[in-house]
Each structure stands twice: as C-alpha cells, then as structure tokens.
PDB file of C-alpha atoms in Angstrom:
ATOM      1  CA  MET D 625     155.353  30.660 143.982  1.00  0.00           C
ATOM      2  CA  ASN D 626     155.043  29.449 139.561  1.00  0.00           C
ATOM      3  CA  VAL D 627     155.806  24.993 141.316  1.00  0.00           C
ATOM      4  CA  ARG D 628     157.005  23.393 138.731  1.00  0.00           C
ATOM      5  CA  VAL D 629     156.266  19.665 138.519  1.00  0.00           C
ATOM      6  CA  LYS D 630     157.698  15.961 137.479  1.00  0.00           C
ATOM      7  CA  PHE D 631     154.946  13.200 137.630  1.00  0.00           C
ATOM      8  CA  CYS D 632     157.806  10.853 137.045  1.00  0.00           C
ATOM      9  CA  GLY D 633     157.300   6.773 136.276  1.00  0.00           C
ATOM     10  CA  LEU D 634     154.805   7.662 134.307  1.00  0.00           C
ATOM     11  CA  SER D 635     153.212   3.585 131.887  1.00  0.00           C
ATOM     12  CA  ARG D 636     150.104   4.441 130.790  1.00  0.00           C
ATOM     13  CA  PRO D 637     147.898   6.577 128.040  1.00  0.00           C
ATOM     14  CA  GLU D 638     145.425   8.421 130.316  1.00  0.00           C
ATOM     15  CA  ASP D 639     148.411   8.789 133.353  1.00  0.00           C
ATOM     16  CA  ILE D 640     149.818  11.437 130.608  1.00  0.00           C
ATOM     17  CA  SER D 641     146.154  12.703 130.585  1.00  0.00           C
ATOM     18  CA  ALA D 642     146.111  12.998 133.568  1.00  0.00           C
ATOM     19  CA  ALA D 643     149.478  14.533 133.837  1.00  0.00           C
ATOM     20  CA  ILE D 644     148.606  17.166 131.372  1.00  0.00           C
ATOM     21  CA  ALA D 645     145.232  18.102 132.895  1.00  0.00           C
ATOM     22  CA  ALA D 646     147.281  18.728 136.622  1.00  0.00           C
ATOM     23  CA  GLU D 647     150.273  21.188 134.189  1.00  0.00           C
ATOM     24  CA  ALA D 648     152.511  19.508 134.690  1.00  0.00           C
ATOM     25  CA  ALA D 649     155.583  20.486 133.804  1.00  0.00           C
ATOM     26  CA  TYR D 650     158.481  16.862 133.269  1.00  0.00           C
ATOM     27  CA  VAL D 651     156.908  14.010 132.380  1.00  0.00           C
ATOM     28  CA  GLY D 652     158.989  11.017 133.698  1.00  0.00           C
ATOM     29  CA  PHE D 653     159.031   7.340 132.467  1.00  0.00           C
ATOM     30  CA  VAL D 654     161.409   5.017 134.062  1.00  0.00           C
ATOM     31  CA  PHE D 655     163.549   2.078 132.186  1.00  0.00           C
ATOM     32  CA  PHE D 656     165.058  -0.061 135.171  1.00  0.00           C
ATOM     33  CA  PRO D 657     163.944  -3.821 135.705  1.00  0.00           C
ATOM     34  CA  LYS D 658     163.453  -3.799 139.167  1.00  0.00           C
ATOM     35  CA  SER D 659     161.075  -1.146 139.003  1.00  0.00           C
ATOM     36  CA  PRO D 660     156.992  -1.378 139.222  1.00  0.00           C
ATOM     37  CA  ARG D 661     157.781   1.124 137.068  1.00  0.00           C
ATOM     38  CA  CYS D 662     159.679   0.692 134.328  1.00  0.00           C
ATOM     39  CA  VAL D 663     158.332   0.478 130.216  1.00  0.00           C
ATOM     40  CA  SER D 664     159.778  -0.028 127.294  1.00  0.00           C
ATOM     41  CA  LEU D 665     161.226   1.393 124.865  1.00  0.00           C
ATOM     42  CA  ASP D 666     158.088   1.069 122.433  1.00  0.00           C
ATOM     43  CA  THR D 667     155.648   1.960 125.113  1.00  0.00           C
ATOM     44  CA  ALA D 668     157.376   4.975 126.267  1.00  0.00           C
ATOM     45  CA  ARG D 669     157.850   6.389 122.793  1.00  0.00           C
ATOM     46  CA  ALA D 670     154.396   6.038 122.099  1.00  0.00           C
ATOM     47  CA  LEU D 671     153.650   8.272 125.444  1.00  0.00           C
ATOM     48  CA  ALA D 672     155.862  10.571 124.422  1.00  0.00           C
ATOM     49  CA  LEU D 673     154.466  11.245 120.972  1.00  0.00           C
ATOM     50  CA  SER D 674     151.235  12.352 123.144  1.00  0.00           C
ATOM     51  CA  VAL D 675     152.996  14.992 125.206  1.00  0.00           C
ATOM     52  CA  PRO D 676     152.180  18.418 123.614  1.00  0.00           C
ATOM     53  CA  PRO D 677     155.940  20.568 123.699  1.00  0.00           C
ATOM     54  CA  GLY D 678     155.343  22.616 126.550  1.00  0.00           C
ATOM     55  CA  ILE D 679     156.020  19.309 128.738  1.00  0.00           C
ATOM     56  CA  ALA D 680     159.655  18.171 129.027  1.00  0.00           C
ATOM     57  CA  LYS D 681     159.848  14.126 129.264  1.00  0.00           C
ATOM     58  CA  VAL D 682     162.477  12.262 131.349  1.00  0.00           C
ATOM     59  CA  ALA D 683     164.067   9.103 130.802  1.00  0.00           C
ATOM     60  CA  LEU D 684     165.397   7.928 134.239  1.00  0.00           C
ATOM     61  CA  THR D 685     167.316   5.520 133.908  1.00  0.00           C
ATOM     62  CA  VAL D 686     170.191   4.030 137.009  1.00  0.00           C
ATOM     63  CA  ASP D 687     173.816   3.218 135.821  1.00  0.00           C
ATOM     64  CA  ALA D 688     172.640   2.605 132.300  1.00  0.00           C
ATOM     65  CA  ASP D 689     175.259   1.517 130.389  1.00  0.00           C
ATOM     66  CA  ASP D 690     176.176   3.440 127.037  1.00  0.00           C
ATOM     67  CA  THR D 691     173.890   0.716 124.743  1.00  0.00           C
ATOM     68  CA  THR D 692     170.308   1.003 126.954  1.00  0.00           C
ATOM     69  CA  LEU D 693     170.807   4.489 126.935  1.00  0.00           C
ATOM     70  CA  ASP D 694     171.493   4.681 122.843  1.00  0.00           C
ATOM     71  CA  ALA D 695     169.325   2.116 122.322  1.00  0.00           C
ATOM     72  CA  ILE D 696     166.285   4.791 124.838  1.00  0.00           C
ATOM     73  CA  VAL D 697     167.857   8.322 122.977  1.00  0.00           C
ATOM     74  CA  ASN D 698     166.910   6.675 120.102  1.00  0.00           C
ATOM     75  CA  THR D 699     163.728   5.224 119.692  1.00  0.00           C
ATOM     76  CA  VAL D 700     162.095   7.753 122.417  1.00  0.00           C
ATOM     77  CA  PRO D 701     161.462  11.826 122.166  1.00  0.00           C
ATOM     78  CA  LEU D 702     162.926  12.934 124.734  1.00  0.00           C
ATOM     79  CA  ASP D 703     164.527  16.327 126.371  1.00  0.00           C
ATOM     80  CA  MET D 704     166.218  15.452 129.624  1.00  0.00           C
ATOM     81  CA  LEU D 705     168.299  12.456 131.470  1.00  0.00           C
ATOM     82  CA  GLN D 706     167.837  11.741 134.601  1.00  0.00           C
ATOM     83  CA  LEU D 707     171.158   9.668 135.890  1.00  0.00           C
ATOM     84  CA  HIS D 708     169.239   8.112 139.568  1.00  0.00           C
ATOM     85  CA  GLY D 709     171.804   5.378 140.376  1.00  0.00           C
ATOM     86  CA  HIS D 710     175.823   5.989 141.563  1.00  0.00           C
ATOM     87  CA  GLU D 711     177.165   7.112 138.290  1.00  0.00           C
ATOM     88  CA  SER D 712     180.201   9.567 138.642  1.00  0.00           C
ATOM     89  CA  PRO D 713     180.316  13.373 137.627  1.00  0.00           C
ATOM     90  CA  GLU D 714     182.451  11.959 134.920  1.00  0.00           C
ATOM     91  CA  ARG D 715     180.105   9.593 133.401  1.00  0.00           C
ATOM     92  CA  VAL D 716     177.623  12.938 133.654  1.00  0.00           C
ATOM     93  CA  SER D 717     179.598  14.651 131.773  1.00  0.00           C
ATOM     94  CA  ALA D 718     181.152  11.582 129.235  1.00  0.00           C
ATOM     95  CA  LEU D 719     176.412  11.481 129.038  1.00  0.00           C
ATOM     96  CA  ARG D 720     175.769  15.241 128.736  1.00  0.00           C
ATOM     97  CA  SER D 721     177.701  15.175 125.698  1.00  0.00           C
ATOM     98  CA  ARG D 722     177.351  12.002 123.983  1.00  0.00           C
ATOM     99  CA  HIS D 723     173.847  12.333 123.316  1.00  0.00           C
ATOM    100  CA  GLY D 724     173.859  16.371 123.875  1.00  0.00           C
ATOM    101  CA  LEU D 725     170.585  16.547 126.700  1.00  0.00           C
ATOM    102  CA  PRO D 726     170.454  18.194 129.328  1.00  0.00           C
ATOM    103  CA  ILE D 727     171.145  15.270 132.537  1.00  0.00           C
ATOM    104  CA  MET D 728     169.412  15.521 135.316  1.00  0.00           C
ATOM    105  CA  LYS D 729     171.423  14.230 138.431  1.00  0.00           C
ATOM    106  CA  ALA D 730     169.636  12.270 141.488  1.00  0.00           C
ATOM    107  CA  VAL D 731     171.501  12.278 145.220  1.00  0.00           C
ATOM    108  CA  GLY D 732     169.986  10.610 147.575  1.00  0.00           C
ATOM    109  CA  VAL D 733     169.777  12.457 151.474  1.00  0.00           C
ATOM    110  CA  SER D 734     169.433  11.049 154.898  1.00  0.00           C
ATOM    111  CA  ASP D 735     171.942  13.422 156.915  1.00  0.00           C
ATOM    112  CA  ALA D 736     174.262  16.379 157.043  1.00  0.00           C
ATOM    113  CA  THR D 737     177.052  14.469 155.268  1.00  0.00           C
ATOM    114  CA  ASP D 738     175.674  13.790 152.506  1.00  0.00           C
ATOM    115  CA  LEU D 739     175.190  17.351 150.919  1.00  0.00           C
ATOM    116  CA  GLU D 740     178.894  18.049 149.609  1.00  0.00           C
ATOM    117  CA  ALA D 741     177.600  16.024 147.041  1.00  0.00           C
ATOM    118  CA  LEU D 742     174.936  18.210 146.046  1.00  0.00           C
ATOM    119  CA  ASP D 743     178.024  20.320 145.014  1.00  0.00           C
ATOM    120  CA  THR D 744     179.811  18.202 143.485  1.00  0.00           C
ATOM    121  CA  TYR D 745     176.992  16.743 141.256  1.00  0.00           C
ATOM    122  CA  GLY D 746     176.378  20.870 140.439  1.00  0.00           C
ATOM    123  CA  LYS D 747     178.869  20.992 139.182  1.00  0.00           C
ATOM    124  CA  VAL D 748     178.826  18.480 135.988  1.00  0.00           C
ATOM    125  CA  ALA D 749     174.766  18.297 135.460  1.00  0.00           C
ATOM    126  CA  ASP D 750     171.699  20.724 134.429  1.00  0.00           C
ATOM    127  CA  GLN D 751     169.458  19.682 137.290  1.00  0.00           C
ATOM    128  CA  LEU D 752     170.038  17.836 140.034  1.00  0.00           C
ATOM    129  CA  LEU D 753     167.062  15.892 142.118  1.00  0.00           C
ATOM    130  CA  VAL D 754     167.546  15.993 145.924  1.00  0.00           C
ATOM    131  CA  ASP D 755     166.208  12.238 146.848  1.00  0.00           C
ATOM    132  CA  ALA D 756     165.730  10.628 150.276  1.00  0.00           C
ATOM    133  CA  LYS D 757     168.090   7.861 150.276  1.00  0.00           C
ATOM    134  CA  PRO D 758     166.917   4.055 149.701  1.00  0.00           C
ATOM    135  CA  PRO D 759     166.971   2.249 152.948  1.00  0.00           C
ATOM    136  CA  LYS D 760     170.632   0.067 152.252  1.00  0.00           C
ATOM    137  CA  GLY D 761     168.902  -3.529 150.690  1.00  0.00           C
ATOM    138  CA  ALA D 762     166.725  -1.797 149.030  1.00  0.00           C
ATOM    139  CA  ASP D 763     165.713  -3.055 145.413  1.00  0.00           C
ATOM    140  CA  LEU D 764     165.304   0.725 144.257  1.00  0.00           C
ATOM    141  CA  PRO D 765     166.763   3.913 143.938  1.00  0.00           C
ATOM    142  CA  GLY D 766     163.915   5.538 144.271  1.00  0.00           C
ATOM    143  CA  GLY D 767     160.154   5.837 144.212  1.00  0.00           C
ATOM    144  CA  ASN D 768     160.493   4.105 147.583  1.00  0.00           C
ATOM    145  CA  GLY D 769     157.758   6.488 149.727  1.00  0.00           C
ATOM    146  CA  LEU D 770     160.443   7.868 151.430  1.00  0.00           C
ATOM    147  CA  ALA D 771     160.960  11.786 152.350  1.00  0.00           C
ATOM    148  CA  PHE D 772     164.644  12.918 155.070  1.00  0.00           C
ATOM    149  CA  ASP D 773     164.513  15.995 157.240  1.00  0.00           C
ATOM    150  CA  TRP D 774     164.051  18.484 154.760  1.00  0.00           C
ATOM    151  CA  ARG D 775     164.611  21.416 156.552  1.00  0.00           C
ATOM    152  CA  LEU D 776     168.569  20.230 155.700  1.00  0.00           C
ATOM    153  CA  ILE D 777     168.755  21.511 152.926  1.00  0.00           C
ATOM    154  CA  ALA D 778     166.887  24.576 153.703  1.00  0.00           C
ATOM    155  CA  GLY D 779     167.892  28.123 151.953  1.00  0.00           C
ATOM    156  CA  ARG D 780     171.022  26.490 150.655  1.00  0.00           C
ATOM    157  CA  ARG D 781     171.308  26.813 147.194  1.00  0.00           C
ATOM    158  CA  TRP D 782     173.370  24.956 144.109  1.00  0.00           C
ATOM    159  CA  PRO D 783     174.661  26.027 140.261  1.00  0.00           C
ATOM    160  CA  VAL D 784     172.484  24.335 138.697  1.00  0.00           C
ATOM    161  CA  PRO D 785     168.514  24.142 139.294  1.00  0.00           C
ATOM    162  CA  TRP D 786     166.964  21.965 141.907  1.00  0.00           C
ATOM    163  CA  MET D 787     164.126  19.750 142.389  1.00  0.00           C
ATOM    164  CA  LEU D 788     163.387  18.729 145.371  1.00  0.00           C
ATOM    165  CA  ALA D 789     161.795  13.867 146.012  1.00  0.00           C
ATOM    166  CA  GLY D 790     161.514  11.502 148.293  1.00  0.00           C
ATOM    167  CA  GLY D 791     157.910  10.459 150.651  1.00  0.00           C
ATOM    168  CA  LEU D 792     156.453  14.050 148.593  1.00  0.00           C
ATOM    169  CA  THR D 793     152.396  12.617 149.059  1.00  0.00           C
ATOM    170  CA  PRO D 794     148.739  15.981 147.721  1.00  0.00           C
ATOM    171  CA  ALA D 795     149.062  16.340 152.438  1.00  0.00           C
ATOM    172  CA  ASN D 796     152.227  16.617 152.376  1.00  0.00           C
ATOM    173  CA  VAL D 797     153.885  18.577 149.606  1.00  0.00           C
ATOM    174  CA  ALA D 798     153.038  22.168 150.316  1.00  0.00           C
ATOM    175  CA  GLU D 799     154.910  22.294 153.919  1.00  0.00           C
ATOM    176  CA  ALA D 800     157.750  20.617 152.141  1.00  0.00           C
ATOM    177  CA  ILE D 801     157.919  23.331 149.699  1.00  0.00           C
ATOM    178  CA  ARG D 802     157.932  26.548 152.359  1.00  0.00           C
ATOM    179  CA  LEU D 803     160.237  23.696 154.705  1.00  0.00           C
ATOM    180  CA  THR D 804     162.961  24.230 152.100  1.00  0.00           C
ATOM    181  CA  GLY D 805     161.900  27.130 149.431  1.00  0.00           C
ATOM    182  CA  ALA D 806     162.099  23.641 146.410  1.00  0.00           C
ATOM    183  CA  ARG D 807     160.107  25.174 142.900  1.00  0.00           C
ATOM    184  CA  GLN D 808     160.907  21.782 142.190  1.00  0.00           C
ATOM    185  CA  VAL D 809     158.962  18.790 143.264  1.00  0.00           C
ATOM    186  CA  ASP D 810     159.084  15.275 141.585  1.00  0.00           C
ATOM    187  CA  VAL D 811     156.522  12.321 142.658  1.00  0.00           C
ATOM    188  CA  SER D 812     156.073   9.095 141.582  1.00  0.00           C
ATOM    189  CA  SER D 813     155.202   6.844 144.464  1.00  0.00           C
ATOM    190  CA  GLY D 814     153.149   8.922 146.523  1.00  0.00           C
ATOM    191  CA  ILE D 815     150.264   9.854 143.647  1.00  0.00           C
ATOM    192  CA  GLU D 816     149.479   6.233 143.070  1.00  0.00           C
ATOM    193  CA  SER D 817     146.816   3.786 143.756  1.00  0.00           C
ATOM    194  CA  ALA D 818     148.965   0.139 144.055  1.00  0.00           C
ATOM    195  CA  PRO D 819     153.059   0.509 143.398  1.00  0.00           C
ATOM    196  CA  GLY D 820     153.688   1.691 140.133  1.00  0.00           C
ATOM    197  CA  VAL D 821     150.177   2.390 139.238  1.00  0.00           C
ATOM    198  CA  LYS D 822     148.720   5.785 139.121  1.00  0.00           C
ATOM    199  CA  ASP D 823     145.494   7.710 140.461  1.00  0.00           C
ATOM    200  CA  ALA D 824     144.297  10.759 138.413  1.00  0.00           C
ATOM    201  CA  GLY D 825     142.308  12.530 141.181  1.00  0.00           C
ATOM    202  CA  LEU D 826     146.382  12.197 143.322  1.00  0.00           C
ATOM    203  CA  ILE D 827     147.253  13.593 139.731  1.00  0.00           C
ATOM    204  CA  ALA D 828     144.784  16.096 140.689  1.00  0.00           C
ATOM    205  CA  ALA D 829     145.044  16.193 144.230  1.00  0.00           C
ATOM    206  CA  PHE D 830     149.473  16.764 143.496  1.00  0.00           C
ATOM    207  CA  ALA D 831     149.331  19.714 141.662  1.00  0.00           C
ATOM    208  CA  ALA D 832     146.636  21.888 143.271  1.00  0.00           C
ATOM    209  CA  ALA D 833     148.525  20.965 146.314  1.00  0.00           C
ATOM    210  CA  ALA D 834     152.162  21.891 145.250  1.00  0.00           C
ATOM    211  CA  LYS D 835     150.629  25.120 143.722  1.00  0.00           C
ATOM    212  CA  GLY D 836     149.078  26.009 146.149  1.00  0.00           C
ATOM    213  CA  ALA D 837     152.321  25.278 148.568  1.00  0.00           C
TER     214      ALA D 837
END
C-alpha cells in the first residue's frame, strides 16, 4: 500500500531535511501560540522555501481570524490550510473561496457520535483529518499523543481524501493503517524527543513503518 505521510509541527531546518529524506508527502507548520510547535511567520517562510516541489506545505491554524490567516497566506508559500479548531462548515467554505487554497478540516473523534461531523465537513473541505478528540480542558486541539478507537472508522469512506491522526507512533502506525485502511497518516508528537523537538531517527522509523504496513 502506498501510504502518504504528513509530518506536522516542523520548526527547524533539520526537521525539513529529515522529512524530505523520509519521502514525506506533506509537511506542516503550526500557527497556534499555545503549541510548543508554533513558529513565526518568518521562520515558516524560510522553512517552506526549503521544501522541494512535490511535498505539500500545510499551515495548521486554530479558529484563526481573517487578519491572521491573511498574514500567513501572504507571507508563507503554502499548498493547503489545515483548520484544527471549531470552524463551521460555512467558515470552511468561506476560507476556501477567500484564499483559493485547498482546506483540510480536522475533526476530533472519541465515539460514534462524532462521525456525523465527518460527513458534514466532507461536503465542504478538500480533505479530512480524522483525529483523536482532545480531553476536556486540554490546551491543544491536537498533538496530545492520544489515539481513539480506530475500529470506529474501519471501512468508512468519505467524499474527499482523508488522513488518520492522533497518537500515532513508529510502533503503532502499521496497526492503525491495518485497522482503518488509511492511505494517509499524520504525526506530530509521536516523532518527538521532547515537546516540540522532532527526532530525525523517529521520523525515519515512522515513515518506514507506515510505508511497510
């Protein structure tokens, strides 16, 4: 199976080099101040300019306003926006039109009642990110190292491409792919030696496990 991997929360040139070596399909930059992976516009621009053609550059935002999103899009060369907050379907459609970029909408899942939102957002977004719902009171909407019951989405399909996220590591990603049939996976905390610090060895191991699934 040809599994496409997204490495998210990259913040240093060596992270980009490791992702390129691991044949990443996507690299993600976080623009959420509460995250230990948050980068400035200037840092993100420099990193994005070092990414070769063929690897999609994704900006992760959380309930960002128009001014913030305009600054990101106008400064950083991007291929996609990832909305990881409580953006409504109407907001997704509006931003897609405003910026002319594909939208990936993250949807948190903890039980079967959360699956309806995937159907709803699948009608307005270009891709879905099926993530673990954060615990109540969590500071971060993702990147918490938590997984959900992957059997909940086994065999399910949506109108647009989707990506599995939430608690994935080099040790469990192959099993996650086997249980869900995911053709795309996203990892952030699972390839870190400390919060926000990516590890080149873990990046390589994750890619090898995902692509060998």
